[in-house]
């Protein structure tokens, strides 16, 4: 009885979820696609993932030490950032470049703006763009799966239509970034996150749906547009980042559709190699305005 | 030289550095600093214009009517910019190509107009020369430093001499606008941190009191409250 009557300040009920448990779920959801990438691209892929994760965690640790802040590597967010970055890189990228990317993601994009929950864009995505702009040659070389001696191959989006069958595309037997090849495994990860209630499916559905619809209207190859390139990885794991996506359901719909339109426009009309990254970054920047525009009105309040 | 005169000169070096402390002239700072040599070229050209225009405006300060002072200042500045531009074109054509449109755009460089407005139009000739020279040196120093950093990281060279370009491929992003903003932000942060450590406050004659557009500013009343609170 004494326990029940204890007087304390709110919150009185706590959900067992913590940052670490959510990040753990994300890592678990990413791992099938990551492991598949390692099988597909060999030892270099393993090294790349290890480099990204270790340098991201190290960067976070060193920053906290230097600024005498409480250590935050235990919340696993740096691990997720490193893993996401690695999955967005081609296996042809040198390890030191990947390490620079991790440092940019953690120090410049995340910690300089206030750490977890304050980054204005997705750190892994921004780091990928920084690498892409800095080392355009190295970042756009893609190895053909397993046949390690073959130097370059275009990703399915660049390839002439029809060269890759739907089956190969869906299960990921083609060139591309480490973790983006297998739409099937990424979808499994996404479904897991939705079931665990880590993410809501609104943003991925709107994002992918918009791209599919627009490419259908424009007469493009819908299957290649949806299952090729970084769309699955971006829509499920990058666009749903808590800090950089809208909080309201209506906002999430706007965000997803906006990402879809931008991706389509960039893929169709621009000379850039990857539309998804830029689309997500641009929409990330708009999130505060979307949040403001779609804010819930308290009941009974007059405008 | 009296001590007061010296402080007119050294003011622009660090304490009131036009780029890092007053945050003026940001456009040329970001645009031309892709190489250290461009920073020097831009800095020196602007310094010459600044010193010359400060002299003329200081001499004419009692002649120019208050209402048309800004057009008058711009006319004076534009005259000197034309002179400098022709000289650079004739003797340093490579610098002229590198600076491009930013050389004639010195006309609208806010450092020069700000010093005309805030200093030369209120002070006699000698302090105006020293002020222009000090500000110009501060501007040149920051532009050269920024140019050197961006050139080193973005191209692996400094003043065209290869430093790291043989071992590692440079990060091209530092030569692009985002890299410019990044380096600029880091330098401003560093100068603020140094100023904070030395216990120096941001210069007092910033703010509403000396704002050129005070007369027509719609926030003037709010701004005065803020100043009063301090």
XYZ file of N, CA and C in Angstrom, chain A residues 46-303:
774
model
N 32.698 -5.782 -45.319
C 32.800 -5.965 -43.869
C 33.694 -4.881 -43.282
N 34.853 -4.687 -43.912
C 35.802 -3.682 -43.418
C 35.182 -2.295 -43.434
N 34.420 -2.009 -44.495
C 33.804 -0.693 -44.643
C 32.807 -0.435 -43.509
N 31.979 -1.444 -43.229
C 30.995 -1.282 -42.148
C 31.711 -1.095 -40.820
N 32.739 -1.927 -40.572
C 33.477 -1.813 -39.311
C 34.107 -0.427 -39.187
N 34.747 0.048 -40.277
C 35.398 1.355 -40.247
C 34.400 2.448 -39.898
N 33.247 2.430 -40.588
C 32.257 3.482 -40.371
C 31.748 3.461 -38.939
N 31.390 2.277 -38.444
C 30.820 2.196 -37.101
C 31.850 2.611 -36.063
N 33.067 2.041 -36.183
C 34.087 2.332 -35.175
C 34.441 3.809 -35.184
N 34.618 4.413 -36.376
C 35.021 5.824 -36.393
C 33.886 6.729 -35.923
N 32.629 6.328 -36.197
C 31.511 7.141 -35.701
C 31.476 7.124 -34.182
N 31.594 5.925 -33.590
C 31.553 5.820 -32.131
C 32.738 6.552 -31.513
N 33.905 6.387 -32.151
C 35.110 7.037 -31.639
C 34.971 8.560 -31.680
N 34.411 9.068 -32.797
C 34.235 10.519 -32.939
C 33.327 11.044 -31.838
N 32.242 10.313 -31.580
C 31.309 10.737 -30.537
C 31.997 10.723 -29.169
N 32.777 9.662 -28.915
C 33.464 9.524 -27.631
C 34.451 10.663 -27.425
N 35.258 10.927 -28.456
C 36.291 11.963 -28.342
C 35.652 13.327 -28.146
N 34.579 13.606 -28.917
C 33.887 14.904 -28.786
C 33.373 15.094 -27.360
N 32.717 14.064 -26.825
C 32.187 14.163 -25.461
C 33.292 14.372 -24.450
N 34.407 13.673 -24.654
C 35.550 13.801 -23.750
C 36.093 15.229 -23.785
N 36.273 15.762 -25.034
C 36.870 17.084 -25.189
C 35.982 18.163 -24.593
N 34.671 18.024 -24.756
C 33.772 19.052 -24.280
C 33.247 18.762 -22.879
N 33.816 17.730 -22.261
C 33.450 17.335 -20.894
C 31.949 17.142 -20.766
N 31.382 16.423 -21.741
C 29.948 16.137 -21.692
C 29.755 14.701 -21.234
N 28.578 14.363 -20.710
C 28.328 12.963 -20.356
C 28.436 12.088 -21.589
N 28.991 10.913 -21.400
C 29.244 10.089 -22.562
C 27.964 9.492 -23.119
N 27.775 9.636 -24.434
C 26.505 9.219 -25.014
C 26.664 8.066 -25.995
N 27.825 7.392 -25.985
C 27.967 6.319 -26.971
C 27.107 5.113 -26.598
N 26.690 5.047 -25.327
C 25.879 3.917 -24.883
C 24.497 3.882 -25.523
N 24.015 5.019 -26.058
C 22.668 5.011 -26.636
C 22.639 4.440 -28.050
N 23.783 4.009 -28.540
C 23.885 3.290 -29.818
C 23.557 4.147 -31.046
N 23.262 5.438 -30.852
C 22.884 6.237 -32.025
C 24.066 6.409 -32.975
N 25.274 6.506 -32.419
C 26.451 6.633 -33.280
C 26.654 5.360 -34.095
N 26.333 4.207 -33.477
C 26.467 2.936 -34.205
C 25.514 2.939 -35.399
N 24.266 3.376 -35.156
C 23.281 3.410 -36.245
C 23.746 4.347 -37.353
N 24.243 5.532 -36.963
C 24.719 6.489 -37.978
C 25.832 5.870 -38.816
N 26.805 5.249 -38.140
C 27.920 4.632 -38.858
C 27.446 3.529 -39.789
N 26.538 2.699 -39.273
C 26.033 1.580 -40.077
C 25.274 2.096 -41.301
N 24.421 3.110 -41.080
C 23.646 3.673 -42.193
C 24.570 4.276 -43.244
N 25.606 4.972 -42.768
C 26.541 5.579 -43.712
C 27.215 4.496 -44.546
N 27.694 3.439 -43.870
C 28.377 2.360 -44.587
C 27.448 1.745 -45.625
N 26.184 1.582 -45.260
C 25.248 0.951 -46.191
C 24.946 1.842 -47.381
N 25.246 3.142 -47.245
C 25.015 4.074 -48.337
C 26.257 4.297 -49.182
N 27.310 3.534 -48.917
C 28.538 3.721 -49.681
C 28.733 2.552 -50.633
N 29.412 2.841 -51.737
C 29.789 1.757 -52.628
C 30.961 1.021 -51.998
N 31.081 -0.275 -52.255
C 32.180 -1.024 -51.647
C 33.525 -0.636 -52.255
N 33.513 0.212 -53.272
C 34.774 0.641 -53.877
C 35.396 1.830 -53.146
N 34.664 2.398 -52.176
C 35.159 3.585 -51.486
C 36.317 3.209 -50.555
N 37.450 3.955 -50.611
C 38.559 3.672 -49.696
C 38.131 3.852 -48.245
N 38.760 3.094 -47.343
C 38.346 3.117 -45.944
C 38.523 4.484 -45.297
N 39.618 5.196 -45.650
C 39.839 6.497 -45.000
C 38.760 7.492 -45.381
N 38.230 7.374 -46.593
C 37.134 8.276 -46.980
C 35.901 7.989 -46.136
N 35.642 6.687 -45.926
C 34.500 6.312 -45.097
C 34.658 6.867 -43.690
N 35.890 6.813 -43.164
C 36.134 7.327 -41.814
C 35.874 8.831 -41.766
N 36.318 9.562 -42.792
C 36.038 11.005 -42.855
C 34.527 11.233 -42.838
N 33.807 10.407 -43.600
C 32.357 10.535 -43.634
C 31.745 10.381 -42.255
N 32.195 9.385 -41.506
C 31.663 9.169 -40.163
C 31.935 10.369 -39.263
N 33.147 10.908 -39.365
C 33.501 12.049 -38.525
C 32.623 13.252 -38.885
N 32.422 13.475 -40.196
C 31.550 14.580 -40.626
C 30.147 14.378 -40.054
N 29.643 13.137 -40.163
C 28.285 12.861 -39.693
C 28.153 13.160 -38.206
N 29.089 12.658 -37.418
C 28.952 12.778 -35.963
C 29.314 14.179 -35.481
N 30.497 14.669 -35.888
C 30.977 15.941 -35.340
C 30.225 17.112 -35.969
N 30.266 17.208 -37.308
C 29.745 18.409 -37.957
C 28.220 18.426 -37.935
N 27.600 17.335 -38.372
C 26.147 17.390 -38.535
C 25.420 17.180 -37.208
N 25.946 16.272 -36.383
C 25.189 15.955 -35.163
C 25.637 16.787 -33.962
N 26.910 16.650 -33.564
C 27.328 17.247 -32.294
C 27.406 18.767 -32.346
N 27.839 19.341 -33.482
C 27.948 20.802 -33.530
C 26.586 21.465 -33.420
N 25.535 20.734 -33.742
C 24.208 21.322 -33.639
C 23.519 20.934 -32.344
N 24.212 20.220 -31.472
C 23.668 19.957 -30.141
C 23.508 18.492 -29.799
N 23.937 17.602 -30.658
C 23.890 16.180 -30.329
C 22.593 15.519 -30.723
N 22.366 14.347 -30.175
C 21.203 13.544 -30.546
C 19.914 14.332 -30.315
N 19.062 14.369 -31.346
C 17.797 15.078 -31.205
C 17.856 16.522 -31.650
N 19.040 17.003 -32.009
C 19.149 18.401 -32.427
C 19.706 18.555 -33.840
N 20.116 17.429 -34.440
C 20.668 17.530 -35.788
C 19.569 17.980 -36.753
N 19.923 18.927 -37.652
C 18.897 19.502 -38.529
C 18.682 18.671 -39.771
N 19.637 17.813 -40.112
C 19.419 16.855 -41.199
C 19.931 15.503 -40.724
N 19.573 14.471 -41.466
C 20.040 13.138 -41.118
C 21.565 13.055 -41.252
N 22.286 12.747 -40.158
C 23.755 12.791 -40.211
C 24.343 11.877 -41.293
N 23.856 10.637 -41.377
C 24.438 9.706 -42.343
C 24.217 10.199 -43.767
N 23.025 10.732 -44.009
C 22.695 11.224 -45.342
C 23.577 12.415 -45.704
N 23.711 13.353 -44.766
C 24.531 14.540 -45.022
C 25.977 14.142 -45.267
N 26.462 13.173 -44.470
C 27.848 12.733 -44.637
C 28.039 12.115 -46.018
N 27.043 11.358 -46.450
C 27.151 10.743 -47.775
C 27.243 11.821 -48.858
N 26.435 12.874 -48.710
C 26.466 13.945 -49.708
C 27.807 14.669 -49.675
N 28.335 14.902 -48.447
C 29.644 15.551 -48.350
C 30.689 14.709 -49.069
N 30.656 13.396 -48.853
C 31.617 12.522 -49.533
C 31.408 12.550 -51.047
N 30.147 12.548 -51.442
C 29.824 12.531 -52.866
C 30.338 13.793 -53.550
N 30.193 14.931 -52.858
C 30.640 16.193 -53.443
C 32.159 16.301 -53.383
N 32.757 15.722 -52.320
C 34.205 15.843 -52.148
C 34.979 14.915 -53.066
N 34.513 13.679 -53.149
C 35.237 12.681 -53.931
C 34.313 12.086 -54.992
N 33.926 12.907 -55.982
C 32.905 12.427 -56.925
C 33.348 11.182 -57.682
N 34.655 11.071 -57.962
C 35.104 9.928 -58.756
C 34.978 8.637 -57.946
N 35.527 8.649 -56.725
C 35.554 7.415 -55.921
C 34.161 6.989 -55.499
N 33.261 7.965 -55.316
C 31.956 7.637 -54.772
C 31.005 7.041 -55.803
N 31.340 7.165 -57.088
C 30.394 6.676 -58.091
C 30.940 5.482 -58.859
N 31.923 4.803 -58.253
C 32.392 3.539 -58.826
C 31.666 2.426 -58.079
N 31.022 1.538 -58.796
C 30.303 0.455 -58.130
C 30.841 -0.886 -58.600
N 31.168 -1.743 -57.644
C 31.635 -3.078 -58.020
C 30.453 -3.956 -58.396
N 30.712 -4.825 -59.331
C 29.759 -5.882 -59.648
C 29.804 -6.872 -58.488
N 28.668 -7.438 -58.070
C 28.672 -8.364 -56.941
C 29.655 -9.503 -57.132
N 30.282 -9.894 -56.019
C 31.161 -11.053 -55.873
C 32.342 -11.062 -56.838
N 32.096 -10.910 -58.141
C 33.228 -10.899 -59.065
C 34.060 -9.669 -58.755
N 35.019 -9.853 -57.895
C 35.690 -8.703 -57.308
C 36.637 -8.034 -58.285
N 37.076 -8.763 -59.313
C 38.051 -8.179 -60.221
C 37.405 -7.241 -61.237
N 36.115 -7.417 -61.443
C 35.442 -6.504 -62.360
C 35.445 -5.118 -61.742
N 35.841 -4.129 -62.484
C 36.074 -2.831 -61.864
C 34.768 -2.080 -61.618
N 34.075 -1.742 -62.660
C 32.897 -0.920 -62.427
C 31.673 -1.539 -63.071
N 30.550 -1.195 -62.503
C 29.293 -1.514 -63.167
C 28.309 -0.448 -62.771
N 27.426 -0.130 -63.636
C 26.448 0.899 -63.309
C 25.393 0.313 -62.377
N 24.769 1.168 -61.576
C 23.656 0.684 -60.783
C 22.456 0.552 -61.726
N 21.433 -0.221 -61.303
C 20.317 -0.499 -62.203
C 19.677 0.762 -62.780
N 19.726 1.847 -62.015
C 19.080 3.068 -62.498
C 19.785 3.618 -63.722
N 21.100 3.412 -63.765
C 21.870 3.952 -64.876
C 21.797 3.013 -66.070
N 21.705 1.701 -65.763
C 21.655 0.703 -66.826
C 20.488 0.933 -67.778
N 20.683 0.486 -69.000
C 19.565 0.534 -69.925
C 18.462 -0.387 -69.407
N 17.228 0.000 -69.627
C 16.109 -0.736 -69.056
C 16.096 -2.183 -69.550
N 15.697 -3.080 -68.669
C 15.489 -4.458 -69.088
C 16.692 -5.357 -68.947
N 17.836 -4.817 -68.568
C 19.003 -5.681 -68.465
C 18.959 -6.533 -67.210
N 18.315 -6.016 -66.182
C 18.252 -6.755 -64.927
C 16.819 -7.213 -64.703
N 16.658 -8.488 -64.412
C 15.310 -8.998 -64.226
C 14.758 -8.530 -62.887
N 13.440 -8.608 -62.772
C 12.798 -8.161 -61.549
C 13.297 -8.955 -60.349
N 13.490 -10.250 -60.552
C 13.913 -11.119 -59.459
C 15.277 -10.692 -58.931
N 16.201 -10.456 -59.858
C 17.543 -10.008 -59.457
C 17.462 -8.685 -58.707
N 16.605 -7.838 -59.203
C 16.459 -6.505 -58.627
C 15.880 -6.597 -57.218
N 14.830 -7.417 -57.083
C 14.112 -7.499 -55.813
C 14.983 -8.126 -54.736
N 15.732 -9.176 -55.095
C 16.547 -9.849 -54.083
C 17.950 -9.279 -54.009
N 18.296 -8.385 -54.924
C 19.520 -7.617 -54.739
C 20.762 -8.175 -55.395
N 20.622 -8.986 -56.451
C 21.820 -9.525 -57.091
C 22.324 -8.551 -58.154
N 22.696 -7.354 -57.745
C 23.188 -6.380 -58.721
C 24.096 -5.383 -58.021
N 24.758 -4.556 -58.804
C 25.675 -3.585 -58.235
C 24.945 -2.449 -57.547
N 25.706 -1.690 -56.759
C 25.097 -0.556 -56.075
C 25.799 -0.313 -54.752
N 25.206 0.521 -53.909
C 25.776 0.743 -52.588
C 25.613 -0.530 -51.770
N 26.435 -0.591 -50.703
C 26.470 -1.781 -49.850
C 25.106 -2.310 -49.440
N 24.306 -1.433 -48.861
C 23.098 -1.929 -48.215
C 21.825 -1.678 -48.991
N 21.929 -1.134 -50.204
C 20.706 -0.728 -50.885
C 20.231 -1.761 -51.898
N 21.024 -2.843 -52.087
C 20.731 -3.710 -53.226
C 19.470 -4.537 -53.028
N 19.319 -5.132 -51.832
C 18.222 -6.076 -51.670
C 16.971 -5.403 -51.132
N 16.036 -5.108 -52.014
C 14.781 -4.494 -51.587
C 14.034 -5.429 -50.641
N 14.138 -6.723 -50.893
C 13.432 -7.716 -50.093
C 13.855 -7.641 -48.620
N 15.163 -7.686 -48.370
C 15.645 -7.684 -46.987
C 15.381 -6.350 -46.311
N 15.451 -5.254 -47.075
C 15.153 -3.945 -46.493
C 13.685 -3.870 -46.091
N 12.828 -4.458 -46.941
C 11.397 -4.468 -46.622
C 11.141 -5.282 -45.363
N 11.831 -6.428 -45.212
C 11.685 -7.221 -43.987
C 12.055 -6.370 -42.779
N 13.185 -5.654 -42.888
C 13.611 -4.776 -41.803
C 12.556 -3.730 -41.503
N 11.985 -3.154 -42.574
C 10.959 -2.132 -42.400
C 9.732 -2.677 -41.696
N 9.294 -3.877 -42.120
C 8.113 -4.490 -41.495
C 8.389 -4.754 -40.005
N 9.606 -5.210 -39.707
C 9.980 -5.455 -38.309
C 9.863 -4.171 -37.480
N 10.370 -3.066 -38.052
C 10.322 -1.793 -37.321
C 8.883 -1.345 -37.098
N 8.035 -1.582 -38.112
C 6.633 -1.180 -37.975
C 5.954 -2.026 -36.897
N 6.216 -3.348 -36.924
C 5.606 -4.236 -35.918
C 6.072 -3.865 -34.520
N 7.354 -3.527 -34.402
C 7.892 -3.140 -33.089
C 7.490 -1.706 -32.719
N 6.758 -1.058 -33.611
C 6.292 0.316 -33.420
C 7.435 1.321 -33.260
N 8.562 0.996 -33.862
C 9.656 1.960 -33.858
C 9.367 3.069 -34.858
N 8.833 2.696 -36.020
C 8.437 3.720 -36.989
C 6.976 3.519 -37.367
N 6.365 4.580 -37.862
C 5.054 4.449 -38.480
C 5.264 4.274 -39.979
N 4.432 3.495 -40.636
C 4.695 3.228 -42.061
C 4.308 4.383 -42.985
N 3.851 5.516 -42.429
C 3.308 6.577 -43.292
C 4.351 7.121 -44.268
N 5.516 7.514 -43.730
C 6.514 8.159 -44.589
C 6.994 7.215 -45.692
N 7.433 5.981 -45.355
C 7.882 5.094 -46.446
C 6.802 4.867 -47.500
N 5.558 4.634 -47.076
C 4.490 4.367 -48.047
C 4.267 5.563 -48.963
N 4.172 6.765 -48.371
C 3.949 7.965 -49.191
C 5.115 8.193 -50.132
N 6.324 8.028 -49.599
C 7.546 8.281 -50.357
C 7.596 7.342 -51.572
N 7.549 6.023 -51.288
C 7.674 5.045 -52.368
C 6.473 5.140 -53.311
N 5.283 5.336 -52.727
C 4.076 5.446 -53.538
C 4.155 6.602 -54.520
N 4.647 7.757 -54.035
C 4.736 8.921 -54.914
C 5.698 8.662 -56.066
N 6.853 8.080 -55.743
C 7.828 7.783 -56.802
C 7.209 6.830 -57.819
N 6.531 5.780 -57.326
C 5.930 4.795 -58.231
C 4.889 5.456 -59.119
N 4.045 6.255 -58.495
C 2.953 6.903 -59.244
C 3.506 7.832 -60.320
N 4.495 8.652 -59.919
C 5.029 9.622 -60.874
C 5.737 8.932 -62.035
N 6.482 7.840 -61.721
C 7.170 7.181 -62.838
C 6.178 6.434 -63.718
N 5.053 6.002 -63.113
C 3.999 5.370 -63.920
C 3.405 6.392 -64.890
N 3.117 7.589 -64.343
C 2.518 8.637 -65.174
C 3.461 9.035 -66.298
N 4.746 9.159 -65.956
C 5.700 9.636 -66.961
C 6.102 8.530 -67.922
N 5.593 7.313 -67.701
C 5.889 6.228 -68.619
C 7.243 5.587 -68.410
N 7.848 5.787 -67.219
C 9.146 5.171 -66.940
C 8.985 3.736 -66.469
N 10.103 3.103 -66.164
C 10.072 1.733 -65.669
C 9.830 1.757 -64.162
N 8.597 1.488 -63.755
C 8.223 1.638 -62.346
C 9.046 0.716 -61.465
N 9.236 -0.519 -61.892
C 9.918 -1.508 -61.045
C 11.364 -1.088 -60.790
N 12.051 -0.646 -61.836
C 13.429 -0.200 -61.645
C 13.474 1.025 -60.736
N 12.550 1.933 -60.937
C 12.540 3.159 -60.122
C 12.324 2.845 -58.652
N 11.452 1.862 -58.371
C 11.100 1.593 -56.975
C 12.128 0.690 -56.303
N 12.553 -0.364 -57.005
C 13.417 -1.333 -56.338
C 14.900 -1.098 -56.606
N 15.235 -0.244 -57.559
C 16.635 0.058 -57.807
C 17.047 1.299 -57.042
N 18.354 1.532 -56.972
C 18.837 2.728 -56.299
C 18.581 2.695 -54.806
N 18.675 3.843 -54.175
C 18.617 3.881 -52.720
C 17.232 4.144 -52.158
N 16.190 3.966 -52.974
C 14.861 4.377 -52.516
C 14.398 3.607 -51.278
N 14.499 2.265 -51.310
C 14.035 1.463 -50.173
C 14.777 1.848 -48.893
N 16.115 1.843 -48.995
C 16.934 2.171 -47.830
C 16.602 3.573 -47.322
N 16.505 4.527 -48.259
C 16.227 5.903 -47.866
C 14.858 6.051 -47.248
N 13.859 5.467 -47.896
C 12.486 5.672 -47.437
C 12.236 5.004 -46.096
N 12.787 3.793 -45.896
C 12.480 3.064 -44.665
C 13.354 3.521 -43.504
N 14.654 3.718 -43.763
C 15.559 3.933 -42.631
C 16.045 5.364 -42.481
N 16.106 6.123 -43.573
C 16.657 7.476 -43.460
C 15.560 8.519 -43.275
N 14.493 8.410 -44.051
C 13.456 9.438 -43.998
C 12.667 9.352 -42.695
N 12.735 8.210 -41.999
C 11.918 8.047 -40.791
C 12.654 8.427 -39.514
N 13.872 8.954 -39.656
C 14.632 9.402 -38.485
C 13.780 10.367 -37.646
N 13.681 10.098 -36.349
C 12.772 10.885 -35.495
C 13.037 12.385 -35.542
N 14.308 12.742 -35.395
C 14.636 14.161 -35.273
C 14.321 14.930 -36.540
N 14.494 14.292 -37.674
C 14.408 15.028 -38.928
C 13.188 14.643 -39.748
N 12.134 14.153 -39.090
C 10.876 13.939 -39.800
C 9.756 14.561 -38.968
N 8.656 14.956 -39.609
C 7.601 15.656 -38.882
C 6.978 14.776 -37.789
N 6.413 15.412 -36.794
C 5.855 14.650 -35.673
C 4.397 14.266 -35.911
N 3.678 15.074 -36.684
C 2.256 14.769 -36.871
C 2.055 13.845 -38.071
N 0.927 13.123 -38.063
C 0.642 12.211 -39.174
C 0.474 12.963 -40.485
N -0.240 14.103 -40.413
C -0.438 14.903 -41.618
C 0.908 15.386 -42.147
N 1.753 15.822 -41.219
C 3.091 16.268 -41.600
C 3.890 15.163 -42.254
N 3.746 13.941 -41.702
C 4.479 12.800 -42.263
C 4.057 12.546 -43.711
N 2.738 12.699 -43.984
C 2.246 12.495 -45.350
C 2.885 13.524 -46.280
N 2.861 14.804 -45.853
C 3.461 15.856 -46.674
C 4.932 15.570 -46.910
N 5.609 15.182 -45.837
C 7.044 14.896 -45.910
C 7.320 13.776 -46.911
N 6.560 12.686 -46.792
C 6.772 11.536 -47.672
C 6.523 11.882 -49.130
N 5.410 12.580 -49.382
C 5.090 12.950 -50.763
C 6.142 13.908 -51.320
N 6.556 14.861 -50.481
C 7.597 15.809 -50.906
C 8.871 15.086 -51.298
N 9.307 14.139 -50.442
C 10.501 13.348 -50.756
C 10.318 12.629 -52.093
N 9.140 12.044 -52.289
C 8.880 11.285 -53.510
C 8.970 12.171 -54.738
N 8.320 13.334 -54.671
C 8.331 14.242 -55.828
C 9.764 14.681 -56.136
N 10.502 15.084 -55.090
C 11.870 15.560 -55.313
C 12.745 14.454 -55.889
N 12.605 13.229 -55.336
C 13.393 12.112 -55.856
C 13.125 11.917 -57.334
N 11.841 11.913 -57.687
C 11.475 11.704 -59.085
C 12.044 12.811 -59.959
N 11.872 14.051 -59.513
C 12.329 15.181 -60.327
C 13.839 15.116 -60.539
N 14.573 14.808 -59.441
C 16.032 14.771 -59.563
C 16.458 13.612 -60.464
N 15.846 12.440 -60.262
C 16.210 11.287 -61.085
C 15.902 11.543 -62.558
N 14.780 12.209 -62.805
C 14.312 12.356 -64.179
C 15.027 13.491 -64.910
N 15.207 14.605 -64.216
C 15.642 15.799 -64.949
C 17.040 16.289 -64.594
N 17.638 15.798 -63.496
C 18.924 16.348 -63.089
C 20.050 15.405 -63.451
N 21.265 15.921 -63.385
C 22.422 15.116 -63.751
C 23.036 14.443 -62.528
N 22.374 14.517 -61.375
C 22.953 13.965 -60.150
C 22.833 12.450 -60.144
N 23.756 11.829 -59.408
C 23.746 10.373 -59.399
C 22.637 9.813 -58.523
N 22.268 10.515 -57.486
C 21.307 9.916 -56.574
C 20.276 10.939 -56.115
N 19.025 10.679 -56.447
C 17.982 11.617 -56.080
C 17.533 11.487 -54.641
N 17.525 10.239 -54.128
C 16.951 10.003 -52.802
C 17.654 10.832 -51.729
N 18.999 10.849 -51.772
C 19.736 11.554 -50.723
C 19.390 13.027 -50.695
N 19.432 13.663 -51.869
C 19.147 15.092 -51.916
C 17.693 15.375 -51.540
N 16.789 14.505 -51.982
C 15.383 14.713 -51.669
C 15.171 14.691 -50.158
N 15.765 13.696 -49.484
C 15.577 13.592 -48.031
C 16.204 14.790 -47.332
N 17.404 15.191 -47.767
C 18.058 16.333 -47.131
C 17.207 17.589 -47.258
N 16.685 17.831 -48.468
C 15.877 19.037 -48.681
C 14.631 19.013 -47.805
N 13.979 17.852 -47.746
C 12.765 17.778 -46.938
C 13.095 17.869 -45.449
N 14.252 17.330 -45.042
C 14.705 17.466 -43.651
C 14.712 18.926 -43.218
N 15.205 19.773 -44.120
C 15.333 21.191 -43.785
C 13.944 21.819 -43.634
N 12.960 21.275 -44.351
C 11.613 21.848 -44.288
C 10.814 21.357 -43.073
N 11.342 20.360 -42.355
C 10.562 19.742 -41.281
C 10.018 20.721 -40.234
N 10.832 21.676 -39.759
C 10.269 22.608 -38.770
C 9.023 23.338 -39.275
N 9.040 23.700 -40.588
C 7.886 24.422 -41.139
C 6.680 23.492 -41.273
N 6.961 22.237 -41.701
C 5.862 21.280 -41.805
C 5.248 21.061 -40.427
N 6.092 20.912 -39.430
C 5.591 20.723 -38.061
C 4.708 21.883 -37.629
N 5.166 23.076 -37.948
C 4.427 24.261 -37.534
C 3.089 24.325 -38.253
N 3.110 23.999 -39.545
C 1.891 24.113 -40.346
C 0.859 23.061 -39.964
N 1.320 21.896 -39.496
C 0.375 20.816 -39.236
C 0.153 20.587 -37.744
N 0.513 21.570 -36.949
C 0.371 21.422 -35.506
C -1.082 21.145 -35.118
N -1.276 20.248 -34.161
C -2.633 19.966 -33.693
C -3.181 21.183 -32.957
N -4.471 21.472 -33.223
C -5.092 22.568 -32.476
C -5.705 21.999 -31.203
N -5.424 22.581 -30.058
C -6.063 22.108 -28.837
C -7.574 22.286 -28.955
N -8.316 21.369 -28.350
C -9.772 21.409 -28.468
C -10.326 22.711 -27.887
N -11.211 23.354 -28.663
C -11.899 24.532 -28.140
C -11.158 25.833 -28.335
N -9.934 25.766 -28.847
C -9.187 27.009 -29.024
C -9.611 27.678 -30.326
N -9.962 28.959 -30.229
C -10.328 29.680 -31.445
C -9.085 30.258 -32.085
N -9.139 30.341 -33.388
C -7.979 30.846 -34.104
C -7.850 32.342 -33.915
